[in-house]
Coordinates of C-alpha atoms and ligand atoms in Angstrom, one line a residue:
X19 CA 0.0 0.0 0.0
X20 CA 1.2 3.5 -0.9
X21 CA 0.8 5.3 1.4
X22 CA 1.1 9.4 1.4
X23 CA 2.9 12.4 2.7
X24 CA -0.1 13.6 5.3
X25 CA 0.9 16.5 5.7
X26 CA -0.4 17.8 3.1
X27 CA -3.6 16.9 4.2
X28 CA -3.0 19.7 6.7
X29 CA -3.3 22.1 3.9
X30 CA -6.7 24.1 3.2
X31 CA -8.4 22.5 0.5
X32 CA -8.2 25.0 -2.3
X33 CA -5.8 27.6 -2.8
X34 CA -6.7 30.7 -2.2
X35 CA -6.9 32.2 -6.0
X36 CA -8.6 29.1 -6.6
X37 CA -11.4 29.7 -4.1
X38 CA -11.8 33.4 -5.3
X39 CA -12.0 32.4 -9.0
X40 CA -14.9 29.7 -8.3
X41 CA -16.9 32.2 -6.2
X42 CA -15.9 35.4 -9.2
X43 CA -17.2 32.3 -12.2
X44 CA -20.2 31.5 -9.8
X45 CA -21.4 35.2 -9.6
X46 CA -20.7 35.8 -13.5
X47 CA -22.2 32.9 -14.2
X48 CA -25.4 34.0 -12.4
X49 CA -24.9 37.8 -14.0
X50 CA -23.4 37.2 -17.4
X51 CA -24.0 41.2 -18.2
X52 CA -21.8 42.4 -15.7
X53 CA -18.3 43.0 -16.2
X54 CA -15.9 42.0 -13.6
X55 CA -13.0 44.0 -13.1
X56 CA -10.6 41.8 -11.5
X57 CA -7.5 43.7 -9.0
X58 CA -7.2 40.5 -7.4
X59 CA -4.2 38.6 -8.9
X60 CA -1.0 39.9 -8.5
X61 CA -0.1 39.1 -12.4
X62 CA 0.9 41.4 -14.6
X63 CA -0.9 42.8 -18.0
X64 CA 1.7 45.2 -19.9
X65 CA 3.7 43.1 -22.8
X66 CA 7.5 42.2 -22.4
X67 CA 9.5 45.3 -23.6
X68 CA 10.6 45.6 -26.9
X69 CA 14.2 44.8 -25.8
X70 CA 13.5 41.6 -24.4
X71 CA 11.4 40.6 -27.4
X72 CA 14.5 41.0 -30.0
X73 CA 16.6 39.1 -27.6
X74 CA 14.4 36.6 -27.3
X75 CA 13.7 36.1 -31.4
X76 CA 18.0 36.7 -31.7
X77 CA 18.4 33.6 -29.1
X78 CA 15.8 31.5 -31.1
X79 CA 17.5 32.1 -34.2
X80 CA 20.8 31.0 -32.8
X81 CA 19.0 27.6 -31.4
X82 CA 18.4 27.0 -35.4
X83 CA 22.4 27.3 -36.4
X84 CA 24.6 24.0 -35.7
X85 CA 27.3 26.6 -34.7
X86 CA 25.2 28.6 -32.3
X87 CA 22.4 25.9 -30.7
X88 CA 22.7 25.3 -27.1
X89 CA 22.1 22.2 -24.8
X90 CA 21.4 21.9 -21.9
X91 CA 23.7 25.2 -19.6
X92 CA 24.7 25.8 -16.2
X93 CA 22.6 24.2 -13.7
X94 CA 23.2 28.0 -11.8
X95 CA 22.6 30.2 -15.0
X96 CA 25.1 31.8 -17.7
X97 CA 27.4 33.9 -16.8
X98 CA 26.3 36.7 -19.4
X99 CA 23.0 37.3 -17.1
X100 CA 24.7 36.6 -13.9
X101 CA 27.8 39.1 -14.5
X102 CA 24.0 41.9 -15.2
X103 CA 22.6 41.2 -12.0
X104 CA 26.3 41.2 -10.2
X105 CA 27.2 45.1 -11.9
X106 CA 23.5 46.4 -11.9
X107 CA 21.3 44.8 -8.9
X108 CA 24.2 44.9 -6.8
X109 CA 27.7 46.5 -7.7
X110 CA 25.5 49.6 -8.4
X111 CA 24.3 50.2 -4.5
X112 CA 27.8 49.0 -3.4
X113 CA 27.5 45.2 -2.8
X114 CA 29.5 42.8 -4.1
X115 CA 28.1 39.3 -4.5
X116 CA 30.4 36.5 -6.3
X117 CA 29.4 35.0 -9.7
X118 CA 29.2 31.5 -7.8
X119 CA 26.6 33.2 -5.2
X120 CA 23.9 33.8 -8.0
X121 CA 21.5 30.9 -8.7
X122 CA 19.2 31.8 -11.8
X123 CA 16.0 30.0 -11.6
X124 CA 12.9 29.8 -13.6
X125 CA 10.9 31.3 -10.5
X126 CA 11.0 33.1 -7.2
X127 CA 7.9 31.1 -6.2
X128 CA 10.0 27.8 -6.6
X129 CA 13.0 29.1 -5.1
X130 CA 11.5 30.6 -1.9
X131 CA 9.4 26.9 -1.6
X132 CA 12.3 24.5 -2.2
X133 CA 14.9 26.5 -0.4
X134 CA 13.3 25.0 2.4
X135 CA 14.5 21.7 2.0
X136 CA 18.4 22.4 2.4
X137 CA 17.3 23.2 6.4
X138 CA 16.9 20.5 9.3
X139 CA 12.8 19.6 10.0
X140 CA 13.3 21.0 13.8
X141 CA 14.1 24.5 12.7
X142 CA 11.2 27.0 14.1
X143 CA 10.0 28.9 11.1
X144 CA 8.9 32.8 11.5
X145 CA 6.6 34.3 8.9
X146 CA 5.3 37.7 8.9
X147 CA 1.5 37.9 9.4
X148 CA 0.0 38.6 6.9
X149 CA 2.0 36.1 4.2
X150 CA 2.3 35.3 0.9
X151 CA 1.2 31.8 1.9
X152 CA 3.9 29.6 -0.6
X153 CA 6.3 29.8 2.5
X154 CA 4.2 28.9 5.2
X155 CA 2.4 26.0 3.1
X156 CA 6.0 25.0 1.7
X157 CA 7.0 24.0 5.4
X158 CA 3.8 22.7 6.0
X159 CA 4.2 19.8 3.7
X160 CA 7.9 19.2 4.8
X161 CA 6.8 18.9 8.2
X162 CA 7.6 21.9 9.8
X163 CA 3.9 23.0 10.8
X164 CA 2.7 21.1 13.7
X165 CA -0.9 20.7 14.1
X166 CA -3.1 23.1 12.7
X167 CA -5.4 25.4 15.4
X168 CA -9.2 26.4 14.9
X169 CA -7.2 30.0 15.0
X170 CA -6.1 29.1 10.9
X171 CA -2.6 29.3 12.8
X172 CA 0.1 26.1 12.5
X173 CA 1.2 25.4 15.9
X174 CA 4.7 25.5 15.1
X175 CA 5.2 28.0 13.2
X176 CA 5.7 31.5 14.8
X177 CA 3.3 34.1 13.3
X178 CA 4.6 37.9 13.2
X179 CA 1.2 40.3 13.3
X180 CA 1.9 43.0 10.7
X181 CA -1.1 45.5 11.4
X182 CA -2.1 49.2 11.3
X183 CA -1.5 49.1 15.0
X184 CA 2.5 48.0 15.0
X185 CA 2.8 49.9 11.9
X186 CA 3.5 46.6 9.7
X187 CA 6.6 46.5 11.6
X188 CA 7.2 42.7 12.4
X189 CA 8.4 42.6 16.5
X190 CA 11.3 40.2 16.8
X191 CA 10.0 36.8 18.2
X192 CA 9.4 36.5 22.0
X193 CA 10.8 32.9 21.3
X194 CA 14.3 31.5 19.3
X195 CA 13.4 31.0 15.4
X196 CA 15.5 29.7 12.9
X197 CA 14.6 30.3 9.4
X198 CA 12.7 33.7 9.0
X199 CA 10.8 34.5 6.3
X200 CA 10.6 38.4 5.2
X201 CA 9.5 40.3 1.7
X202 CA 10.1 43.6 1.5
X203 CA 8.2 45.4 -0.2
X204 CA 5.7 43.3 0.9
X205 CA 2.6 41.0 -0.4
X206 CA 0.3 41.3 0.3
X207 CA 0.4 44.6 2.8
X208 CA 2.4 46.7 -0.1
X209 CA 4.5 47.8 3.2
X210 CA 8.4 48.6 3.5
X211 CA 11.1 48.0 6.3
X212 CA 13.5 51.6 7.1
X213 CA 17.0 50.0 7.1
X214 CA 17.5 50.7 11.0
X215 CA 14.2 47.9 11.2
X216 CA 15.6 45.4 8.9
X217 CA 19.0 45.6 11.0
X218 CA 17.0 44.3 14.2
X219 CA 16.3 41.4 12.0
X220 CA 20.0 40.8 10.5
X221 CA 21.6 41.5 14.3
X222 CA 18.7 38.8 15.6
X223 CA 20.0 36.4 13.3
X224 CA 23.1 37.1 13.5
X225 CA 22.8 36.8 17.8
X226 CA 20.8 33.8 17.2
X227 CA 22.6 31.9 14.3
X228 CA 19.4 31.9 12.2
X229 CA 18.9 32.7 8.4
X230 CA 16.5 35.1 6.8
X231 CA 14.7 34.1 3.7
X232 CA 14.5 37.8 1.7
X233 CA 11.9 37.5 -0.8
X234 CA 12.5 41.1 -2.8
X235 CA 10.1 40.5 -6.1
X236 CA 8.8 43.6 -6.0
X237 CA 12.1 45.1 -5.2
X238 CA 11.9 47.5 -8.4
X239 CA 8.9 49.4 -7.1
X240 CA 10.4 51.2 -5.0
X241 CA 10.1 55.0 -5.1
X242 CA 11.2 56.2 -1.8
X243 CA 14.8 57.4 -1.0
X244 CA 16.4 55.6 1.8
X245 CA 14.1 52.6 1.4
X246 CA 16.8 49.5 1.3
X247 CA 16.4 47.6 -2.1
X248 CA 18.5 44.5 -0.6
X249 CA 18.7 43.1 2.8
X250 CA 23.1 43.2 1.6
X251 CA 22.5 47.1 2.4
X252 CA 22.1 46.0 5.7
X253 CA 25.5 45.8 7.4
X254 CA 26.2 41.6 8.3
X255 CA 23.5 40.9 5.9
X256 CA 26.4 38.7 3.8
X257 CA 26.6 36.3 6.9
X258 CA 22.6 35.6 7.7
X259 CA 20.5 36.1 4.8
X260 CA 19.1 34.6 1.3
X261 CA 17.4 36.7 -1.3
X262 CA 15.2 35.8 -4.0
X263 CA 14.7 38.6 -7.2
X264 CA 12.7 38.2 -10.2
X265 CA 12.0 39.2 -13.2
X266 CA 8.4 38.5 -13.0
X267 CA 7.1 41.8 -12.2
X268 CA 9.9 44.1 -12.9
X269 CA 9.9 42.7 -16.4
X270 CA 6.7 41.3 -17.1
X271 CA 8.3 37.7 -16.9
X272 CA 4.8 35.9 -15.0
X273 CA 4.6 34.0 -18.0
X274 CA 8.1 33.5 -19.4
X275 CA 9.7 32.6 -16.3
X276 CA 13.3 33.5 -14.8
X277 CA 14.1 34.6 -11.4
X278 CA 17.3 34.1 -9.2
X279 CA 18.7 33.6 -5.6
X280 CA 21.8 34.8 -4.0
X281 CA 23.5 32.5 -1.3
X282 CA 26.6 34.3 -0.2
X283 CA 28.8 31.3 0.8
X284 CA 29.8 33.0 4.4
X285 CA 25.2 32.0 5.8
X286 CA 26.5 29.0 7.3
X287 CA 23.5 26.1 8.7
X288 CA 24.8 23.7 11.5
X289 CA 24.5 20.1 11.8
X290 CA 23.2 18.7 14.9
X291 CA 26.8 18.4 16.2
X292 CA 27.1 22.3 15.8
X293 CA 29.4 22.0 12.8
X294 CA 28.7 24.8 10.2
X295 CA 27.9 24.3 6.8
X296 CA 28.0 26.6 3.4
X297 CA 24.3 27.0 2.1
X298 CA 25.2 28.0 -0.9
X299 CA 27.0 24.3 -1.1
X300 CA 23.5 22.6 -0.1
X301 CA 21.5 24.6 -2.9
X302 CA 24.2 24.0 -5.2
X303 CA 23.6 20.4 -4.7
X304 CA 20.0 20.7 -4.7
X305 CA 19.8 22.4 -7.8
X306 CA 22.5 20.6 -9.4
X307 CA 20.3 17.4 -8.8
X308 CA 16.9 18.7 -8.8
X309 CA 16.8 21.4 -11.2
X310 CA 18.1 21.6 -15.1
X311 CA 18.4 25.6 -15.2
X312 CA 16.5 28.1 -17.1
X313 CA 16.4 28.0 -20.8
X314 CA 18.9 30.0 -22.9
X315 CA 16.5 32.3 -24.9
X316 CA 14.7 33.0 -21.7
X317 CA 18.4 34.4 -20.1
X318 CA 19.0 35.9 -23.3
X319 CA 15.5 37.8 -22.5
X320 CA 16.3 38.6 -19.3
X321 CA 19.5 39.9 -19.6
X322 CA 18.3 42.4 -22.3
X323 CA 16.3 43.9 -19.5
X324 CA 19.7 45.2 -18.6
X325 CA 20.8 46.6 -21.7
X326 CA 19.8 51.0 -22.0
X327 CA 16.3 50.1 -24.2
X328 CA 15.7 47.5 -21.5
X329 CA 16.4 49.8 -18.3
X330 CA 14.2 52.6 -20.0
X331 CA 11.6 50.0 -20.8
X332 CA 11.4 48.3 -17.4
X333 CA 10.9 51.8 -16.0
X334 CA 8.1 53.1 -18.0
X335 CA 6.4 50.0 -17.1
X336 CA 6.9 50.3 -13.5
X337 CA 6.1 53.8 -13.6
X338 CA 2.6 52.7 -15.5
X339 CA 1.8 50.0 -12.5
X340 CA 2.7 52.3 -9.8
X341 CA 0.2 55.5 -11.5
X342 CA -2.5 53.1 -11.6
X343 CA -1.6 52.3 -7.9
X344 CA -1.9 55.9 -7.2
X345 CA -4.9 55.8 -9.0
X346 CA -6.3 53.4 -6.2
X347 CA -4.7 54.9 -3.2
X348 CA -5.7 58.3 -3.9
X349 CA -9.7 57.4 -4.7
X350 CA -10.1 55.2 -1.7
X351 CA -8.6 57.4 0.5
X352 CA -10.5 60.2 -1.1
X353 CA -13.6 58.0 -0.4
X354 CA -12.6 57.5 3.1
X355 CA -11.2 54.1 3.6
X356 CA -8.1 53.8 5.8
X357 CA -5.7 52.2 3.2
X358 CA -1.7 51.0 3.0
X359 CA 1.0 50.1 0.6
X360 CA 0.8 51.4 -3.3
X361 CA 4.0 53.7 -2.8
X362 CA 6.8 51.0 -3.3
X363 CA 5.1 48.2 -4.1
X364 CA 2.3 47.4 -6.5
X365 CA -0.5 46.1 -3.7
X366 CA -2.7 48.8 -1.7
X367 CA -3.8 47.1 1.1
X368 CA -7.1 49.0 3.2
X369 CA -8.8 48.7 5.9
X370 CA -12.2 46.9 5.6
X371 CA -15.0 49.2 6.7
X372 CA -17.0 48.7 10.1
X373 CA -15.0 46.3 10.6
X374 CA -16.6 44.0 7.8
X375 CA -14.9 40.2 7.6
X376 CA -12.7 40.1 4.3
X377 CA -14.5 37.8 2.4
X378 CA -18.1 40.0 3.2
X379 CA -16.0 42.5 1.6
X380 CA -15.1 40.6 -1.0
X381 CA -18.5 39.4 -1.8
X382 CA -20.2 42.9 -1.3
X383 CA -17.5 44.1 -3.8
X384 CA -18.3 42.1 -6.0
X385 CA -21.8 42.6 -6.0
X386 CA -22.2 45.8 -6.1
X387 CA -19.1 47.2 -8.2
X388 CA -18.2 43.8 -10.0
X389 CA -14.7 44.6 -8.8
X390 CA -12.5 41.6 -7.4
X391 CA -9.8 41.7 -4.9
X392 CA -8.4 39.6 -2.5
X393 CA -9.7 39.4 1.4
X394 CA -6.9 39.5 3.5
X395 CA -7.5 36.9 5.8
X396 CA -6.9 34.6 2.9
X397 CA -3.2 36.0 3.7
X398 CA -3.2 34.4 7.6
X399 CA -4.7 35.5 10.6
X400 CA -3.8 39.1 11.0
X401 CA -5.1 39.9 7.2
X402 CA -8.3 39.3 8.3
X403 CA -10.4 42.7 8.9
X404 CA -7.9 43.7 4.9
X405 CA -8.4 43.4 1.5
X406 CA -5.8 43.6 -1.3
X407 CA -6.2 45.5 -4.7
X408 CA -3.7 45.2 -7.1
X409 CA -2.2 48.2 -9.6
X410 CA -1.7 45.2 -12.8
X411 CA -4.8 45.8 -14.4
X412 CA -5.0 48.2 -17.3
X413 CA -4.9 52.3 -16.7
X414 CA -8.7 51.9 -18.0
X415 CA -10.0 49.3 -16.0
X416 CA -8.4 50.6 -12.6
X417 CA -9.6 54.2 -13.5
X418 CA -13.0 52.3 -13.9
X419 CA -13.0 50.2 -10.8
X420 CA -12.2 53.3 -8.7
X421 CA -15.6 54.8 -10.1
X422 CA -17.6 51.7 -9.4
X423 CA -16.3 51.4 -5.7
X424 CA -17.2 55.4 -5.5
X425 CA -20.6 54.9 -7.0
X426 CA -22.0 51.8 -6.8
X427 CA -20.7 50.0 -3.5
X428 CA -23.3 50.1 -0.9
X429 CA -21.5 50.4 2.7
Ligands
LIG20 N1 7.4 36.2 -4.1 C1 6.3 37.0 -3.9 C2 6.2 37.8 -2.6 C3 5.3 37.1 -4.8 O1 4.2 37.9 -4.6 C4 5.4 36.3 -6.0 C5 4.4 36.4 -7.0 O2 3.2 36.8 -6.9 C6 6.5 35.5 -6.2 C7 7.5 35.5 -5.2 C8 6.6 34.6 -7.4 O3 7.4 35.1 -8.3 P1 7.8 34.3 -9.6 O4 6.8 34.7 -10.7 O5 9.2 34.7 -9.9 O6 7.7 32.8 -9.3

């Protein structure tokens, strides 16, 4: 008999998105006039930029020539996009991070759920509260979760309330963790860290022998002076911490695919005997085993984002994401609702009103404006009392939805 892993029984039944597009095909079913706006899903709508495209067709015309086709590459990446990121990601704010530390992948969702299984099964996990959920259900189904409470709340894993109280400033844990989990700018709360508050973290783990995951996808948002871009701004960074970038949403990669990780080889994990081991060895292994690298015209795609056209492109299409985020912070706060994020990151995250549940938001948006987003307790406990709009839709529709939730949403 075969039997399975159980703990993924442990997981909610349906994935978030998943439960919010049967309820949003339920309701157009039921009202096939009405035209759903949806600034729910955090993908992106804008094309690739010109420069990536002529990479892109360049690279596929070399896979046609004898003298030019490529095999399989680098388990880690080429070096033409890793020696980019090195000179403009990094170099360029004054950190230096070796070739061999850069893992190109085909996803920052993949790489912030697998990096997971280079750590021990005992190690206490911290997320922030509210959480993109791929990390938390990631070490759910390794084993890391415990039992799971009536709160929504895995019993070992140590939740970090991130509200309009604290601020979205995480406190340090009460209690010792080992792997902590931070994105900055954040999903869902579209929040930011000051450096002096990311340094708490980096000196925690630096007192405690712990790692930080760094998840910063939607590091290119940014607007703000003085707003750190990597957790390697922070001074000791090199010794503690992980960080994941993609091209995803800088680049409009969601469906092409590329990403990468840096694992400076001085973040050390110990073995039970308290020897300490290079993590950038273990996910070299792992990857080298597990994972066949990204295809060549993909990192010939990505590394034309770094060329002059592709750095002008990028920016225009940031700078049309973060207008329509604007957009959406300036009407509801115009319309009264207490709202968050939307000035380095694309997600404006508000305050449900009378202290509505986030699904009864959800539903009541929907119903009355046609307008999806995303309740925040789908996020973890602490989102709960939130909902998340999202600045990827087109200047049209987001202009649009602002309208309906001004004159049709019934509070
Ligand atoms: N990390 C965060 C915080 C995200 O919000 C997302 C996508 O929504 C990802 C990672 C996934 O990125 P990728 O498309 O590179 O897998």
């Amino acid at each position: 008999m075969v039997t399975i892993n159980e703990n993924y029984l442990k997981l909610s039944g349906s994935y978030l998105f998943a439960e919010i597009g049967r309820r949003v095909a339920k309701f157009k079913a039921e009202n096939p006039e009405a035209n759903v706006i949806s600034l729910g899903i955090g993908d992106v709508t804008r094309p690739l930029p010109q420069a990536v495209i002529k990479s892109l067709h360049q690279a596929v015309d070399e896979m046609a020539q004898p003298e030019t086709f490529k095999g399989y590459g680098p388990e880690q990446g080429y070096d033409f996009l890793i020696n980019k990121i090195i000179e403009y990601d990094y170099r360029s704010r004054g950190i230096e991070i070796g070739a061999d530390e850069i893992f190109i992948s085909d996803g920052a969702k993949c790489d912030t759920g697998n990096i997971q299984e280079i750590f021990g099964i005992e190690n206490i996990v911290a997320v922030t509260d509210p959480v993109y959920p791929v990390y938390v259900d990631t070490n759910v189904m390794a084993g890391r979760g415990g039992v799971l409470k009536a709160s929504g709340e895995f019993e070992r894993i140590v939740y970090l309330p991130c509200n309009a109280e604290n601020g979205f400033v995480p406190e340090l844990p009460r209690q010792p963790v080992d792997m902590i989990y931070l994105c900055y700018p954040n999903n869902p709360t579209g929040t930011t860290l000051s450096k002096a508050e990311l340094k708490k973290w980096v000196d925690y783990a630096r007192e405690n022998h712990s790692v930080i995951l760094y998840d910063a996808a939607y590091e290119a948002f940014i607007r703000e002076e003085g707003v750190p871009h990597s957790i390697y701004e922070i001074e000791g960074a090199m010794e503690v911490a992980i960080e994941f970038r993609s091209f995803s949403k800088t680049a409009g990669f969601t469906g092409t695919r590329c990403a990468y990780t840096v694992v400076p080889k001085q973040v050390m994990g110990y073995t039970r005997d308290g020897d300490a081991v290079s993590l950038n060895q273990l996910w070299n292994r792992r990857q080298t085993t597990k994972f066949n690298g990204v295809s060549y015209i993909v990192q010939r795609g990505a590394a034309a984002v770094y060329t002059p056209e592709g750095q002008r492109e990028i920016k225009e299409l940031i700078d049309y994401y973060m207008t329509n985020a604007s957009i959406i912070r300036n009407g509801l706060m115009r319309l009264g609702f207490q709202v968050f994020g939307g000035i380095n990151a694309p997600y404006i995250w508000l305050k449900t009103p009378d202290g509505m549940d986030s699904w009864t938001f959800f539903e009541k948006l929907l119903n009355d404006a046609h307008v999806v987003g995303t309740p925040g307790a789908g996020f973890g406990p602490s989102g709960e009392g939130y909902f998340r709009l999202t600045a990827f839709n087109s200047r049209e529709n987001t202009i649009r939805a602002i309208e309906r939730i001004e004159h049709r949403l019934k509070l």
